[in-house]
Coordinates of C-alpha atoms in Angstrom, one line a residue:
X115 CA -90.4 99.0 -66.2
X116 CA -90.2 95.6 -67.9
X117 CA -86.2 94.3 -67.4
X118 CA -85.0 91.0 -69.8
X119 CA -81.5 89.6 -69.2
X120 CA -79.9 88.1 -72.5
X121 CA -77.1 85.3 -71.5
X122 CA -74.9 84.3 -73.7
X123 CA -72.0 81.9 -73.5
X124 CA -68.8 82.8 -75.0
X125 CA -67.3 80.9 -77.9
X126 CA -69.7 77.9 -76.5
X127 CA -68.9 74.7 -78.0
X128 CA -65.0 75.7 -78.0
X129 CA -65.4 77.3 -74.2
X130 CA -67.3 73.9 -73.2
X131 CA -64.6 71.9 -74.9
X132 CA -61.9 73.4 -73.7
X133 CA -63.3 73.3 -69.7
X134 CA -63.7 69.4 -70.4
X135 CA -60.0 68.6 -71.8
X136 CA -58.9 70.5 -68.4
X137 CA -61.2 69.0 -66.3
X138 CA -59.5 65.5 -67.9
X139 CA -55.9 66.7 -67.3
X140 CA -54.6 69.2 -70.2
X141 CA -52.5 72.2 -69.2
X142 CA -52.8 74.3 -72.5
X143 CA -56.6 76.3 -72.4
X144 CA -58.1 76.3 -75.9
X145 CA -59.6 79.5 -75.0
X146 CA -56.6 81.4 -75.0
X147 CA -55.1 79.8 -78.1
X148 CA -55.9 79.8 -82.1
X149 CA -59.0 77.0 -81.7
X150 CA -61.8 75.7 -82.9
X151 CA -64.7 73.0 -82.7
X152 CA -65.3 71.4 -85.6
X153 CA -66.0 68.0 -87.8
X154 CA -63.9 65.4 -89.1
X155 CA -60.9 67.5 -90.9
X156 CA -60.5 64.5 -93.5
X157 CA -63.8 65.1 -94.4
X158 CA -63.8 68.5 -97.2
X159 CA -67.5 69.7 -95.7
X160 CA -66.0 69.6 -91.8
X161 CA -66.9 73.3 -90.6
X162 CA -66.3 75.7 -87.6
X163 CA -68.7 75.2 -85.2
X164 CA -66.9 77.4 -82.8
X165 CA -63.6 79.4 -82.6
X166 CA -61.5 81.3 -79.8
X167 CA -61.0 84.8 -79.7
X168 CA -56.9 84.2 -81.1
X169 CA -58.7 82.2 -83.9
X170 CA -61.2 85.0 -84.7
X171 CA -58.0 87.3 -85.2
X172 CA -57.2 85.0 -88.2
X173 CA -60.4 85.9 -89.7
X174 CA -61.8 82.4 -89.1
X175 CA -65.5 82.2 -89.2
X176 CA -67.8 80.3 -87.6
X177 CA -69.7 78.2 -90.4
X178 CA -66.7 78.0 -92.8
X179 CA -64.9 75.1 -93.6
X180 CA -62.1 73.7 -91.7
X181 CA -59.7 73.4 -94.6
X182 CA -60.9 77.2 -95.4
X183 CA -59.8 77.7 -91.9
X184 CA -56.6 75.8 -91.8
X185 CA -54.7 77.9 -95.0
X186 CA -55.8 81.2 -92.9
X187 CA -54.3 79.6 -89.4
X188 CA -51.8 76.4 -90.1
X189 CA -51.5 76.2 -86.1
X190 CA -55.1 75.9 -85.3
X191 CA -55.7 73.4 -83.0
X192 CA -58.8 71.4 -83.9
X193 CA -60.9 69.3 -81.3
X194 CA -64.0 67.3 -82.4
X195 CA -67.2 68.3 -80.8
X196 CA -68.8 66.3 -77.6
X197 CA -73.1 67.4 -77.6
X198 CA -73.7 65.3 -74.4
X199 CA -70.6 67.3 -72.3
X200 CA -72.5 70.4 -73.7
X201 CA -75.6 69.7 -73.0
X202 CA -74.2 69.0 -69.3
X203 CA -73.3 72.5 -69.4
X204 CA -76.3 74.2 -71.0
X205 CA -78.3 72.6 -68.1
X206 CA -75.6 73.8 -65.5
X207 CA -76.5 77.3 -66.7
X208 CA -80.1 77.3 -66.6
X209 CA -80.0 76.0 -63.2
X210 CA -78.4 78.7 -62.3
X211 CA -80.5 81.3 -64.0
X212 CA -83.5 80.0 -62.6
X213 CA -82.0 80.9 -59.4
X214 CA -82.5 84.3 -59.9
X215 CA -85.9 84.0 -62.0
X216 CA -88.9 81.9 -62.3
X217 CA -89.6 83.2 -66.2
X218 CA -86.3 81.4 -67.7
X219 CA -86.5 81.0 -71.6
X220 CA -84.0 79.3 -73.6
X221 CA -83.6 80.6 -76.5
X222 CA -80.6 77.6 -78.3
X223 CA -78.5 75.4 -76.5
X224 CA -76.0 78.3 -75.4
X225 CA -77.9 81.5 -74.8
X226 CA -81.3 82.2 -72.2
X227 CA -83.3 85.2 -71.9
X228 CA -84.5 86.3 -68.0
X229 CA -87.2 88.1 -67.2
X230 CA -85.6 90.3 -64.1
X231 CA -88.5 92.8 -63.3
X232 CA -89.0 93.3 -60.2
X233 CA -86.0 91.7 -58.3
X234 CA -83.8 94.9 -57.6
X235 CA -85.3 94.3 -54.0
X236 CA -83.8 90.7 -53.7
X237 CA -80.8 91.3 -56.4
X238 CA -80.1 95.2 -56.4
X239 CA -80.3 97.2 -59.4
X240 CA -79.9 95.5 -63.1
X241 CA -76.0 95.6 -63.9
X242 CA -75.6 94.5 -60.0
X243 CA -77.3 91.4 -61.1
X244 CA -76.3 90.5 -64.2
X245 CA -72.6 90.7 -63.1
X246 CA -73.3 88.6 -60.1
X247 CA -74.4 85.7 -62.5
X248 CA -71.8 86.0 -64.3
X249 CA -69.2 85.6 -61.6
X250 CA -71.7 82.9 -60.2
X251 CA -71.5 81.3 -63.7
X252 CA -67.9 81.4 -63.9
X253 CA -66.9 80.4 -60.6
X254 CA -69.2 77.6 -60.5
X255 CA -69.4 76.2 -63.8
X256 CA -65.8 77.4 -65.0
X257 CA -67.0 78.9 -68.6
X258 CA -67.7 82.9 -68.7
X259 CA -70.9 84.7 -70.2
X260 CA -71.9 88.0 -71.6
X261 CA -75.1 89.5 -70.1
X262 CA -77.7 92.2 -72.3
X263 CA -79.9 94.3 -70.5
X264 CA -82.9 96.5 -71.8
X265 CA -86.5 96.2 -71.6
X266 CA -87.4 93.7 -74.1
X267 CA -85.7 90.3 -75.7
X268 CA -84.7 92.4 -78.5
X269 CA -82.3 94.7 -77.3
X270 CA -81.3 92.5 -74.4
X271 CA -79.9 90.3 -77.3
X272 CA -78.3 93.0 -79.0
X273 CA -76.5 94.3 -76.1
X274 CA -75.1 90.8 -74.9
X275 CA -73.0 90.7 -78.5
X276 CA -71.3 93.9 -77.7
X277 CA -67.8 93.5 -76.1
X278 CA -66.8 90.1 -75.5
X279 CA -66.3 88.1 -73.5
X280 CA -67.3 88.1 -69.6
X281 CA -69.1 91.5 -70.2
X282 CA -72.4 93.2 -69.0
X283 CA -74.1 95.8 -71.0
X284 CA -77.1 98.0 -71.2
X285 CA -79.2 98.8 -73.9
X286 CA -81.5 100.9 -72.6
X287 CA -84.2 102.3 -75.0
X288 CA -82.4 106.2 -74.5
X289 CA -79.3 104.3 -75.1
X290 CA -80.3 103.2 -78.7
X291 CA -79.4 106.3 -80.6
X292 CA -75.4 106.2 -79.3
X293 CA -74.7 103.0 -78.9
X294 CA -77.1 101.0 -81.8
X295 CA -77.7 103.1 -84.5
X296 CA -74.1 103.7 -85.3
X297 CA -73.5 99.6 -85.6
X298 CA -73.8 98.1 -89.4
X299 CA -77.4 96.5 -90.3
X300 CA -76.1 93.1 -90.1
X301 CA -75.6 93.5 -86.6
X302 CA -79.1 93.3 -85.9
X303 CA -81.3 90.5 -84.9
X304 CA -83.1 88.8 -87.7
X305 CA -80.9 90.2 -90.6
X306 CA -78.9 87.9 -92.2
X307 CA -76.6 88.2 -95.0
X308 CA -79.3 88.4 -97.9
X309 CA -80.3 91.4 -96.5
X310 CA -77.6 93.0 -95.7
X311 CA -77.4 92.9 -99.4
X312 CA -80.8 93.9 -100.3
X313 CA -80.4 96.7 -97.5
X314 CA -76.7 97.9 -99.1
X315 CA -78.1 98.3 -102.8
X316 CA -81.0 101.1 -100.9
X317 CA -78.2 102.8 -99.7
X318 CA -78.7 101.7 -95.8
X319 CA -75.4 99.9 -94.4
X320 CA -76.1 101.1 -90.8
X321 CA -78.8 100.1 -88.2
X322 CA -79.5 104.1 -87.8
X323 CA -79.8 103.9 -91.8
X324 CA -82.8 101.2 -91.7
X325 CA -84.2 103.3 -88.3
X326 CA -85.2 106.1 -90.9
X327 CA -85.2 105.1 -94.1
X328 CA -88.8 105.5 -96.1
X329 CA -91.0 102.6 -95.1
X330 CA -92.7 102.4 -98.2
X331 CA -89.2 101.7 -100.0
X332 CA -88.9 98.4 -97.3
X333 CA -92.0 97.2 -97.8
X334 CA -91.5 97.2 -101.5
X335 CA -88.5 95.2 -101.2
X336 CA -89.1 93.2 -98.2
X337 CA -92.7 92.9 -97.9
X338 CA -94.4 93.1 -94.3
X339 CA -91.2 92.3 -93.0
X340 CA -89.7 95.7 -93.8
X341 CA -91.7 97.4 -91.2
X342 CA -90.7 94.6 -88.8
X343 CA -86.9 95.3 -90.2
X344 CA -87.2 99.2 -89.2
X345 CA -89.1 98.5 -85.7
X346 CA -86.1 96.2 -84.7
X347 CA -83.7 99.0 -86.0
X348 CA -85.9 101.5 -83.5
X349 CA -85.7 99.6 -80.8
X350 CA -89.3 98.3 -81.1
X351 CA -89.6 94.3 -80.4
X352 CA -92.9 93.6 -82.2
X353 CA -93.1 90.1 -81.8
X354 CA -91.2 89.0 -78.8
X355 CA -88.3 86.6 -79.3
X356 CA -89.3 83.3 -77.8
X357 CA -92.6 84.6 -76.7
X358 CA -94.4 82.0 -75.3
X359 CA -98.3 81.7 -75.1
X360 CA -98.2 80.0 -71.5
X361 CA -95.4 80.3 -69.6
X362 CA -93.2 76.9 -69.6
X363 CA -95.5 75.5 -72.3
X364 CA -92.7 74.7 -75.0
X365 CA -89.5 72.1 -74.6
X366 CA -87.2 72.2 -77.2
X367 CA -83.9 71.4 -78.4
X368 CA -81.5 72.0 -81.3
X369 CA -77.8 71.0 -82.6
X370 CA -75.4 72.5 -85.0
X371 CA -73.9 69.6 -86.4
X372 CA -70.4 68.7 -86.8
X373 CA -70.9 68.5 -90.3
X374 CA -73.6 69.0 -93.0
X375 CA -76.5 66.5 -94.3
X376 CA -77.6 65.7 -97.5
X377 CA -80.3 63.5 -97.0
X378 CA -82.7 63.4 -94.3
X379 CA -81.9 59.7 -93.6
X380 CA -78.4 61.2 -91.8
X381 CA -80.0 62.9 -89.7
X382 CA -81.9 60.2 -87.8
X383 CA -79.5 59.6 -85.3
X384 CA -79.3 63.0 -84.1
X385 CA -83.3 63.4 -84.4
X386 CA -83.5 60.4 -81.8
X387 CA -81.2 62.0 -79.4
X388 CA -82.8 65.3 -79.6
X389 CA -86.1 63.2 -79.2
X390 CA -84.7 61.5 -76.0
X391 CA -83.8 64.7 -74.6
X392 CA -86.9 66.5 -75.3
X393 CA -88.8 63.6 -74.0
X394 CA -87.2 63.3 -71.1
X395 CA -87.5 66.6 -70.0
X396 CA -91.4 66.5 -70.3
X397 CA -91.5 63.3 -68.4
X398 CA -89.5 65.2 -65.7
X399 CA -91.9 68.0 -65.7
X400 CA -94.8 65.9 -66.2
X401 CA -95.9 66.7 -68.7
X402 CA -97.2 65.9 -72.2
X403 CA -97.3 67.9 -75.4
X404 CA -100.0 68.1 -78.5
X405 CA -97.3 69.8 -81.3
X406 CA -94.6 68.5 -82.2
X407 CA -91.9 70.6 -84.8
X408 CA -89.0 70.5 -86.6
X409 CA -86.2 73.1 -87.1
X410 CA -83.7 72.8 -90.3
X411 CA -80.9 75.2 -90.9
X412 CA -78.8 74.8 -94.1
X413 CA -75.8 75.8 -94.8
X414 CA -76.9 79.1 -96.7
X415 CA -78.5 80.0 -92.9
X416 CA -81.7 79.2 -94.1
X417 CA -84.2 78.4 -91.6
X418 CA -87.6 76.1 -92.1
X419 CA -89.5 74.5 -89.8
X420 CA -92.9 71.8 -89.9
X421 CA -95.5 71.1 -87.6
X422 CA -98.1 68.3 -86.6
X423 CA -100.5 68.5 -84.1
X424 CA -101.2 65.1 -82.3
X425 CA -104.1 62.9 -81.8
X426 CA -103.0 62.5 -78.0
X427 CA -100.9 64.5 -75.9
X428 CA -97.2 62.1 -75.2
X429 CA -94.0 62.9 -73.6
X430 CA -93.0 59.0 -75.6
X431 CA -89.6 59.6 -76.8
X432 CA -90.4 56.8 -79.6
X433 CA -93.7 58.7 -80.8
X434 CA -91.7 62.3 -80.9
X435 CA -89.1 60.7 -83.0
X436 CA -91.4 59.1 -85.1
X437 CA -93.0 62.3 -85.7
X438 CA -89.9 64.1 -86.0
X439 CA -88.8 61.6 -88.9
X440 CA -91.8 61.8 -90.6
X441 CA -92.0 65.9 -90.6
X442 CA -88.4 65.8 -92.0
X443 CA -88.6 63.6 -94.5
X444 CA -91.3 66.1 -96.1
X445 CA -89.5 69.3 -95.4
X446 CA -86.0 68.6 -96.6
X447 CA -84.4 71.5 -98.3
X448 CA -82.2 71.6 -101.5
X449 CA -78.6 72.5 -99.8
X450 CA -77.3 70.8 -97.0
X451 CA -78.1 70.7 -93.8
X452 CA -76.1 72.5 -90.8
X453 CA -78.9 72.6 -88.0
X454 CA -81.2 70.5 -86.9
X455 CA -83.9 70.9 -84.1
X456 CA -87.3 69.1 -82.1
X457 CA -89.3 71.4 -80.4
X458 CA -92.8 69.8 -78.6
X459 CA -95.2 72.7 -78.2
X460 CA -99.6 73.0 -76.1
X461 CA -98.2 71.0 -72.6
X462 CA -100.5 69.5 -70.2
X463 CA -100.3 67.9 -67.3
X464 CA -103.3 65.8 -68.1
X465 CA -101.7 61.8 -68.0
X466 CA -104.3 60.0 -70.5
X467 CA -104.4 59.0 -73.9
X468 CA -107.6 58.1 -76.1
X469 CA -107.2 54.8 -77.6
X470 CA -108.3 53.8 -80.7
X471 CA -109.3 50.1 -82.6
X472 CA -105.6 50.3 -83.7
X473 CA -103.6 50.9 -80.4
X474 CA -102.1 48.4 -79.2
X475 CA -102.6 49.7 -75.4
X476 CA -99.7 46.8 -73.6
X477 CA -97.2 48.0 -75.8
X478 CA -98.1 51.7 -75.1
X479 CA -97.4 51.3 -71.0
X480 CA -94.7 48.9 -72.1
X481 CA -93.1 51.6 -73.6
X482 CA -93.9 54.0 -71.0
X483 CA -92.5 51.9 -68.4
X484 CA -88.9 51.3 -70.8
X485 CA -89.1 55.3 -70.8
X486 CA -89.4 55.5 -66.9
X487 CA -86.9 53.1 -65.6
X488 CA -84.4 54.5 -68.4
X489 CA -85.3 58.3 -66.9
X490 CA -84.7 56.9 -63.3
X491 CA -81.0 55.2 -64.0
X492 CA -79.9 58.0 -66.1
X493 CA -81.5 60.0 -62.7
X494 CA -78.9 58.2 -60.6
X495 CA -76.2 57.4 -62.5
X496 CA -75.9 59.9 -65.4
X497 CA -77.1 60.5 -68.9
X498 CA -75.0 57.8 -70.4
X499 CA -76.3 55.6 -68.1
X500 CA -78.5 54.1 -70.8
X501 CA -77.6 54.5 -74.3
X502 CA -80.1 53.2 -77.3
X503 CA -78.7 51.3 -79.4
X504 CA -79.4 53.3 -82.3
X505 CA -77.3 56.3 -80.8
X506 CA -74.3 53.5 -80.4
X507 CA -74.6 52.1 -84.1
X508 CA -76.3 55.1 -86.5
X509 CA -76.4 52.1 -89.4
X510 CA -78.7 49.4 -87.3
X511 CA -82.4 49.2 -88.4
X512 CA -85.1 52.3 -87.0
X513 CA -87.3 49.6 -84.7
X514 CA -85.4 46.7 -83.8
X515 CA -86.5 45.7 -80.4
X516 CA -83.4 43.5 -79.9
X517 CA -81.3 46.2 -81.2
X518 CA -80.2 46.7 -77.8
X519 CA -79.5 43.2 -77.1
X520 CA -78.0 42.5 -79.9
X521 CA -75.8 45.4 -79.8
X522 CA -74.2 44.5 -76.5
X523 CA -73.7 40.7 -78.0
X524 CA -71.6 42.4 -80.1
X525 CA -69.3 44.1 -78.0
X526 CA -69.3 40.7 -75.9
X527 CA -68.3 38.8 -78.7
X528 CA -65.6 42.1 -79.6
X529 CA -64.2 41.6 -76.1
X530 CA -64.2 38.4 -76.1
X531 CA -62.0 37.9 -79.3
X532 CA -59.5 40.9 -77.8
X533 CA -58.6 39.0 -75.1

């Protein structure tokens, strides 16, 4: 029998957050108060990114606006988000995980799904060895987890949002009748709130509901999708969540920000550190990657994503960001956006590139040695180790080679005038 682990982090970005400001000193733990992670207050879009369990008894939601969030909670404490802390984290975890698998795949920055089959002989039965990574997980990294169980990524996923937080569950396919079924539809994977509402004018408001209901009646209101929609609610995976066609062969990365874009130009900044850290990762691994593609979420939820395949394979954090840019300027939705994302796709571990008349070749291993000696200092001394200069100053020009330079003149000339 096939076994997948779902891991989840609770309440991530607030969970994270509030590990950090203890680590630095603070007594009060945001877990165990009304919280949340979220943008600049000042600013009327600023939304929940994350929220404690005291928040959540406010009725604060994830996704709504801070100012929303403030007339249902006037105590909320507020703390502004830190991606490079988090990403810190997110890597403790799958470390961790990969101790107990070799078939690790990350499915966002806070959640994994493990491929356990086999490993009762080295980790005991299922439950046995989900809650052993979840004490390993909290004793080591100081954040807790929920772990799902079934046979495929589906219900694994399912099972891990039951009870929260620091829970293990089981979802196994016999289970599905007791403990799914009974749960509304918009507790299930891959239905959002537009179908909820399509689903609630046909009369189905339950998971059982869309289990049985008529398949011709989904299909005329959903399309192909509608059998999908009653598979899910059967227990059925179909297409696997985060199926991979070789194993390892995709690096990817994605952000909620901390607050929403209206132009694609905004989102530069974040598309170069998502580039840097997808990059960087492939040079680890060495390897190089043909596809490149972009993610967007708005804030209605809605997800979109654009792909290019490359000429030449590259693990060049300057040529994925290019790319990146170039994708999202021609995919940028109406509404604003909440999420963005780089995922690089058809690794190899082949190391050559095909020139052409208009390459120019010594700036290519120029670049590729800038790349390496910035992955070997951040190596030693941490990610912030090097910083681009773009990342410090979101206004200053896309290619400026003396950005850098010019950057630290700046603060130079800052310091210089302080004292």
């Amino acid at each position: 029998m096939t076994v997948w682990f779902h891991v989840d982090v609770n309440s991530a970005f607030l969970s994270w957050s509030a590990l950090k400001l203890l680590r630095e000193g603070q007594t009060l733990d945001l877990r165990t108060l009304p919280a949340a992670v979220g943008g600049d207050e000042e600013k009327r879009h600023g939304v929940v990114l994350a929220k404690s369990q005291s928040a959540k008894q406010y009725g604060i939601r994830t996704g709504e606006s801070l100012f929303s969030a403030r007339l249902k909670c006037p105590d909320l404490i507020v703390t502004r988000p830190d991606f490079d802390w988090y990403v810190q984290c997110s890597k403790g975890l799958i470390a961790i995980l990969r101790d107990y698998s070799p078939v690790v795949e990350q499915f966002s920055i806070d959640e994994a799904f493990v491929e356990m089959t086999g490993s009762e002989a080295l980790f005991g039965p299922p439950v046995q060895a989900a809650d052993a990574i979840r004490e390993r997980v909290h004793r080591e990294l100081g954040f807790t987890v929920n772990v799902g169980i079934s046979v495929n990524r589906l219900l694994a996923k399912v099972a891990s949002d039951f009870e929260k937080p620091d829970r293990t569950h089981t979802l196994w396919p016999e289970e599905v009748p007791a403990k799914l079924w009974p749960l509304p539809v918009g507790a299930l994977f891959g239905v959002g709130p537009s179908a909820v509402r399509t689903l609630d004018t046909l009369g189905i408001r339950t998971v059982g509901d869309l289990a049985h209901a008529d398949p011709e009646i989904l299909r005329g209101a959903f399309g192909v999708r509608g059998e999908s929609l009653r598979q899910h609610a059967n227990g059925i995976e179909g297409t696997p969540l985060g199926r991979r066609e070789v194993k390892d062969n995709s690096y990817g990365n994605s952000v909620t920000l901390p607050q929403d874009l209206a132009a694609p130009q905004q989102a530069d900044a974040t598309l170069l550190a998502l580039a840097e850290s997808v990059a960087g990762r492939l040079r680890t691994d060495g390897k190089s990657a043909r596809v490149v593609t972009v993610q967007l979420v708005d804030n209605a939820f809605r997800r979109s994503s654009h792909q290019v395949s490359l000429n030449n394979p590259t693990n060049s954090t300057e040529v994925i960001y290019q790319t990146a840019r170039q994708l999202i300027r021609q995919m940028w939705p109406k509404r604003p956006v909440r999420l963005v994302g780089i995922t690089c796709e058809r690794t190899t571990a082949e190391a050559f590139e095909q020139l052409d008349l208009f390459t120019d070749a010594r700036r290519s291993d120029k670049q590729e040695k800038l790349d390496r000696a910035a992955d070997a200092l951040r190596s030693r001394f941490g990610d912030k180790a090097v910083v681009r200069a773009r990342l410090l100053d979101p206004a200053a020009p896309h290619s400026s080679p003396g950005a850098l330079s010019a950057a630290k003149a700046r603060d130079k000339r800052k310091n210089r005038k302080d004292k």
